[in-house]
PDB file of C-alpha atoms in Angstrom:
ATOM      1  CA  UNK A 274       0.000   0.000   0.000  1.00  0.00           C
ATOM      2  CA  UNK A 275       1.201   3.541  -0.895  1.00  0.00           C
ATOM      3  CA  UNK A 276       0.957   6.373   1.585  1.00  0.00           C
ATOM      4  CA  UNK A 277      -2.000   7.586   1.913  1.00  0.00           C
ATOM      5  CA  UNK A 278      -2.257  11.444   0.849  1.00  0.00           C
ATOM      6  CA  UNK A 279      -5.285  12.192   3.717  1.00  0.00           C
ATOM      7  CA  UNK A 280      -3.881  10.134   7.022  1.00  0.00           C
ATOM      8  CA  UNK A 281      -3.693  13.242   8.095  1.00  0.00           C
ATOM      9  CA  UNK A 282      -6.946  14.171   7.635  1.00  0.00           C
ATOM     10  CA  UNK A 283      -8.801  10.734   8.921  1.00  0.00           C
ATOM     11  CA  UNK A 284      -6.373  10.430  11.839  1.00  0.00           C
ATOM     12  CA  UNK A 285      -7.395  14.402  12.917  1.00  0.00           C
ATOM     13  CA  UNK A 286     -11.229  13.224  13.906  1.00  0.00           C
ATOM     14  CA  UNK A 287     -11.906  16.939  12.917  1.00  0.00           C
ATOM     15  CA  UNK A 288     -13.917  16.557  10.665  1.00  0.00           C
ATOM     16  CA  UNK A 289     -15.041  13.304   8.928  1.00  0.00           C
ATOM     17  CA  UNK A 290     -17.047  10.878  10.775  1.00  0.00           C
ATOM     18  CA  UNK A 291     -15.331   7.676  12.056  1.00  0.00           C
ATOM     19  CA  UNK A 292     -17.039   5.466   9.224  1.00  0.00           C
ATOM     20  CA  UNK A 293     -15.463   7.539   6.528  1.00  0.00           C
ATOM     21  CA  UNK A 294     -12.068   7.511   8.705  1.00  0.00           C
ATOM     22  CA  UNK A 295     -12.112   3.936   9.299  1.00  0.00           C
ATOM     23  CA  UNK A 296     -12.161   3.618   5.046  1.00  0.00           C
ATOM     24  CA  UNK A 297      -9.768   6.415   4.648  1.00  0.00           C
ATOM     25  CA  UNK A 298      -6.949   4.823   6.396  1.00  0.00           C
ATOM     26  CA  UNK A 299      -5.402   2.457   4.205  1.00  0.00           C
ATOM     27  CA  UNK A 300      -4.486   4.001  -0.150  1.00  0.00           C
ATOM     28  CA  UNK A 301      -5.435   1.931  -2.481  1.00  0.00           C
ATOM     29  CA  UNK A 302      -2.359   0.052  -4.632  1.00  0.00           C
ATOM     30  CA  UNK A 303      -1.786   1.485  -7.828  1.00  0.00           C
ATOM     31  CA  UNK A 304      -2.658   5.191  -6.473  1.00  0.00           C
ATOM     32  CA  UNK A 305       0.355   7.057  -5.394  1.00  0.00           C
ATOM     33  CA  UNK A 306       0.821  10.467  -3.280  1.00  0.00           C
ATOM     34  CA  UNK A 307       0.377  12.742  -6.765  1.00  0.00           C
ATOM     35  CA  UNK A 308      -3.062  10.999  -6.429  1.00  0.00           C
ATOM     36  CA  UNK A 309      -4.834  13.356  -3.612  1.00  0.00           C
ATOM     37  CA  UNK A 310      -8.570  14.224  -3.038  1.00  0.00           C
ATOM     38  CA  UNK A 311      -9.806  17.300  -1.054  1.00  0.00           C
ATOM     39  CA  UNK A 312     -12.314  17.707   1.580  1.00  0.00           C
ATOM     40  CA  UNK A 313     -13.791  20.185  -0.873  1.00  0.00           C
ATOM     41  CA  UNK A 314     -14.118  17.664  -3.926  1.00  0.00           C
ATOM     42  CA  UNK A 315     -15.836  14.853  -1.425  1.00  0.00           C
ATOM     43  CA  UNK A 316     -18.114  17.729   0.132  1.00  0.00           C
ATOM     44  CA  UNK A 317     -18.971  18.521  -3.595  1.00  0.00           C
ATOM     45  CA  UNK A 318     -19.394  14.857  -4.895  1.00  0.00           C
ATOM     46  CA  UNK A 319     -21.977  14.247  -1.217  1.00  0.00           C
ATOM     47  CA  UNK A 320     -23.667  17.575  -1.912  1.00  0.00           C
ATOM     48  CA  UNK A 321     -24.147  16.005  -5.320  1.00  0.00           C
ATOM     49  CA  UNK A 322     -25.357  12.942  -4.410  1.00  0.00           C
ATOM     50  CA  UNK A 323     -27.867  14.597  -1.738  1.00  0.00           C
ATOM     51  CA  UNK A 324     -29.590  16.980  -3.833  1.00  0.00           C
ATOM     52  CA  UNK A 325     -29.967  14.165  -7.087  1.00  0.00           C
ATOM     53  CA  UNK A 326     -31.488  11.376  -4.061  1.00  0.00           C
ATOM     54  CA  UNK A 327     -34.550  12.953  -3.949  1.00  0.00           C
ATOM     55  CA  UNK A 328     -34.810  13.192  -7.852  1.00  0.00           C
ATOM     56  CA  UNK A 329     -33.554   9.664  -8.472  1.00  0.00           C
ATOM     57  CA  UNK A 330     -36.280   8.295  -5.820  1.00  0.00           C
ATOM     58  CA  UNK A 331     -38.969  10.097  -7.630  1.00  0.00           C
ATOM     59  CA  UNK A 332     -38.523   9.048 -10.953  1.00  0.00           C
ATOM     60  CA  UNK A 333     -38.032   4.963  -9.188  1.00  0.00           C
ATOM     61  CA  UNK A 334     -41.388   5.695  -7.579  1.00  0.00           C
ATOM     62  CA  UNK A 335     -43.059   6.962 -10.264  1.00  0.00           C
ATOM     63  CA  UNK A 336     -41.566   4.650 -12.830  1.00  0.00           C
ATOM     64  CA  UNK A 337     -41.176   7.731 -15.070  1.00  0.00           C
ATOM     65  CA  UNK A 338     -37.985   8.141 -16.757  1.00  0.00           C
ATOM     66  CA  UNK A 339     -38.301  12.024 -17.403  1.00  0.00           C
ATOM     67  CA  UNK A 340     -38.629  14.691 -14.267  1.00  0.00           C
ATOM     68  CA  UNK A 341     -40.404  17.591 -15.574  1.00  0.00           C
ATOM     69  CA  UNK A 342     -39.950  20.833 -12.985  1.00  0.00           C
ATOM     70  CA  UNK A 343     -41.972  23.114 -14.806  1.00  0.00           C
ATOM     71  CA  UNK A 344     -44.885  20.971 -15.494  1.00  0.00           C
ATOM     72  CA  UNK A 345     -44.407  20.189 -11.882  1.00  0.00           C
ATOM     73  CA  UNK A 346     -44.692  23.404 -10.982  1.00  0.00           C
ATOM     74  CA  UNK A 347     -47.676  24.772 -12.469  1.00  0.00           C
ATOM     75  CA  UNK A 348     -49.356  21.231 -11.508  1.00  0.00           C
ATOM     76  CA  UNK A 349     -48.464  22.346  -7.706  1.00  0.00           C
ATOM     77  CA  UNK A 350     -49.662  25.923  -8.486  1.00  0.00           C
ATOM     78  CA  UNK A 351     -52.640  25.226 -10.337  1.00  0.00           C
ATOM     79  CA  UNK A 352     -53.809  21.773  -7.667  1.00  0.00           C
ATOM     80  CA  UNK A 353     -52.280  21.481  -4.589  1.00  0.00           C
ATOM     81  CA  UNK A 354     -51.533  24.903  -3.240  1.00  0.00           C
ATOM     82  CA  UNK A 355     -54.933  26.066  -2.545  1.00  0.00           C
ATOM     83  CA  UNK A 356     -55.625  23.699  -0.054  1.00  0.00           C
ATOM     84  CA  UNK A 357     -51.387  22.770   1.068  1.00  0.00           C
ATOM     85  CA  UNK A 358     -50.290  26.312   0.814  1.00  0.00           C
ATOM     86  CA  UNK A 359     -48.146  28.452  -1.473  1.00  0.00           C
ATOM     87  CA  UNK A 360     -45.258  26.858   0.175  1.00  0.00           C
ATOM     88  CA  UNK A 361     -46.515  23.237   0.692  1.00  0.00           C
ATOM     89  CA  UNK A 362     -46.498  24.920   4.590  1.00  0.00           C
ATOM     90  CA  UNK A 363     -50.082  23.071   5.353  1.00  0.00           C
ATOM     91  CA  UNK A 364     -53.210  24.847   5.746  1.00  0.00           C
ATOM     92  CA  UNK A 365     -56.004  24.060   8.527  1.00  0.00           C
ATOM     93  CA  UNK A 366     -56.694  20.111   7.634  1.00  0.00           C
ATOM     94  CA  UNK A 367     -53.957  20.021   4.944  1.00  0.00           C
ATOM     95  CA  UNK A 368     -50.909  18.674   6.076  1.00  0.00           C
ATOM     96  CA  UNK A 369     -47.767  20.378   5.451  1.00  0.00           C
ATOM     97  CA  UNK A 370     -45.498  18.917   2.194  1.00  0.00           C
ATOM     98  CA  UNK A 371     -42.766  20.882   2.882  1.00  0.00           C
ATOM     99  CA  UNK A 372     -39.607  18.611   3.788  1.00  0.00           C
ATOM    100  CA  UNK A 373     -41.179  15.309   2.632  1.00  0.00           C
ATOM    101  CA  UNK A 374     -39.355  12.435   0.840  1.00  0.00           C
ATOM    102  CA  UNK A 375     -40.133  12.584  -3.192  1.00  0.00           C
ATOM    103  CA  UNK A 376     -40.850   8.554  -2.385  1.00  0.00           C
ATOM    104  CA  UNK A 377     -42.681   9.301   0.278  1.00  0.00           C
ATOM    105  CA  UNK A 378     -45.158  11.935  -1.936  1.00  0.00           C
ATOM    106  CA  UNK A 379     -45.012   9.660  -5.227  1.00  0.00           C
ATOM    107  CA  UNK A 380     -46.369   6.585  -2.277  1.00  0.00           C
ATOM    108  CA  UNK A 381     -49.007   8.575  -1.633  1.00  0.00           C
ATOM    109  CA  UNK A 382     -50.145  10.162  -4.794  1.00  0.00           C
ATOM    110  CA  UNK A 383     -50.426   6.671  -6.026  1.00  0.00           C
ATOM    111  CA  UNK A 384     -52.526   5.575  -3.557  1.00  0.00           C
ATOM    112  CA  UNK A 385     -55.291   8.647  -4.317  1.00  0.00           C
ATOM    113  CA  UNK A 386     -54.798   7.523  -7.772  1.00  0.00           C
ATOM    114  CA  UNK A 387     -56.009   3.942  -6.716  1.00  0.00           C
ATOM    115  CA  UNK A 388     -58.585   5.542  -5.034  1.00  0.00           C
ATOM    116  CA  UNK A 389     -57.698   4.211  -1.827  1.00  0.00           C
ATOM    117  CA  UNK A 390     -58.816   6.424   1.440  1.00  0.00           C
ATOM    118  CA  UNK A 391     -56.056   7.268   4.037  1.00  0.00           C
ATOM    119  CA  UNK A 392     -57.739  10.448   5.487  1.00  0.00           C
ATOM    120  CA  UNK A 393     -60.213  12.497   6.344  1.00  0.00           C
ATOM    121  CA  UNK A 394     -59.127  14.945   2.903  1.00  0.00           C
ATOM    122  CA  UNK A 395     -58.912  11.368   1.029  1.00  0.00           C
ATOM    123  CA  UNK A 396     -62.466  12.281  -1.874  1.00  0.00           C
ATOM    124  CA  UNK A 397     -60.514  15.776  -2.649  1.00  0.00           C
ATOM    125  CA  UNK A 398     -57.037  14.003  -3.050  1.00  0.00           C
ATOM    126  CA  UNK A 399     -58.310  11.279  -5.064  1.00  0.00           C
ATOM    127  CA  UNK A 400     -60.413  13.422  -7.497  1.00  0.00           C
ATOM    128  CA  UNK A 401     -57.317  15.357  -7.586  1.00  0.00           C
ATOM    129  CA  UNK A 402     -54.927  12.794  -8.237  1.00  0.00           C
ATOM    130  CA  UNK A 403     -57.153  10.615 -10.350  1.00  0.00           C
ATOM    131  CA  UNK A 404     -55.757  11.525 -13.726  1.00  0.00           C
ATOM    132  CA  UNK A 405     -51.902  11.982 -12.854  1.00  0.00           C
ATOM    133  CA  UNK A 406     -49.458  10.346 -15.144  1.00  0.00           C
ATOM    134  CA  UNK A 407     -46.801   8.452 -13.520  1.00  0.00           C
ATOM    135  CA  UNK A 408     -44.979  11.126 -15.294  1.00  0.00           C
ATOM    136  CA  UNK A 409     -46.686  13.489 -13.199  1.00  0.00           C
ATOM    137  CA  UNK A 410     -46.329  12.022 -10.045  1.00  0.00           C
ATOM    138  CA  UNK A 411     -42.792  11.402 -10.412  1.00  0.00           C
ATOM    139  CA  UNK A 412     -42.164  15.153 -11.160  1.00  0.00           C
ATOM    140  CA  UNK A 413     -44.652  16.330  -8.411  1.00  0.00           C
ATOM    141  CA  UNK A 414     -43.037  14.480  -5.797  1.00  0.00           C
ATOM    142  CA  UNK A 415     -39.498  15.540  -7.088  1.00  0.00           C
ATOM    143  CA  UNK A 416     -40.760  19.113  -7.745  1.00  0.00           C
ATOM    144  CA  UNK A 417     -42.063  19.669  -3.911  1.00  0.00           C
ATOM    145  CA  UNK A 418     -39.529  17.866  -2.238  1.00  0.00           C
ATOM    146  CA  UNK A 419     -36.592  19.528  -4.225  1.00  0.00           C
ATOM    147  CA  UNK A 420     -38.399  23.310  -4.146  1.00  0.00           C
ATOM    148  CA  UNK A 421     -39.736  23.335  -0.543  1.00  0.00           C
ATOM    149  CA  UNK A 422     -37.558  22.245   2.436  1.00  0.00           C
ATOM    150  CA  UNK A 423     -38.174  22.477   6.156  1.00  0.00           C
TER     151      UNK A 423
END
């Protein structure tokens, strides 16, 4: 094994957590010292990975293969924020979308599109959801969980 560029770093405990340490402590063969990577570029590729989760899980869950934001948008404008709010805050008997899992949403948009009743709001939802693409429902779910966090 060659030395390994960030010892340094995992052997610190300042800042990565011990799981990433633990993985951190032993290079690689083949990669030598020239070969370094930055707290920056591994803060970039998680920040990365974070923010495309929630789009990945909606388009899984609503077994669309195209996310479509602006579609999204005006769905969310035109159908869910009279009665969710402007901001997906919640209103009265509405409960609040804001900070919800995109797999969670497309779950549940599903089910209204079954026609199943979870609620007491269940008749609007499914009237409302009743004609949703998958399509939809996958950009929907990424749209408010991407646009309005806790």
């Amino acid at each position: 094994m060659s030395k390994n560029p960030l010892r340094g770093v995992a052997d610190s405990g300042k800042t990565l957590p011990d799981r990433l340490k633990a993985g951190i402590t032993t290079w690689p063969e083949g990669l030598g010292e020239e070969t370094t990577l930055t707290i920056k570029s591994f803060g970039l590729a998680l920040g990365l990975a974070i923010v495309c989760m929630p789009l990945a899980a909606a388009a899984q869950s609503g077994g669309s293969d195209d996310i479509d934001l602006a579609s999204a948008a005006q769905l969310f404008k035109n159908n869910c924020s009279a009665c969710h709010g402007k901001k997906a805050q919640g209103v009265a008997s509405y409960p609040k979308l804001a900070g919800q899992d995109a797999a969670y949403l497309a779950s549940k948009l599903q089910t209204y599109r079954a026609g199943e009743m979870v609620g007491p709001n269940s008749v609007l939802m499914i009237q409302n959801a009743k004609d949703l693409s998958d399509q939809d429902i996958a950009s929907l779910a990424a749209y408010i969980s991407t646009t309005f966090e806790e």
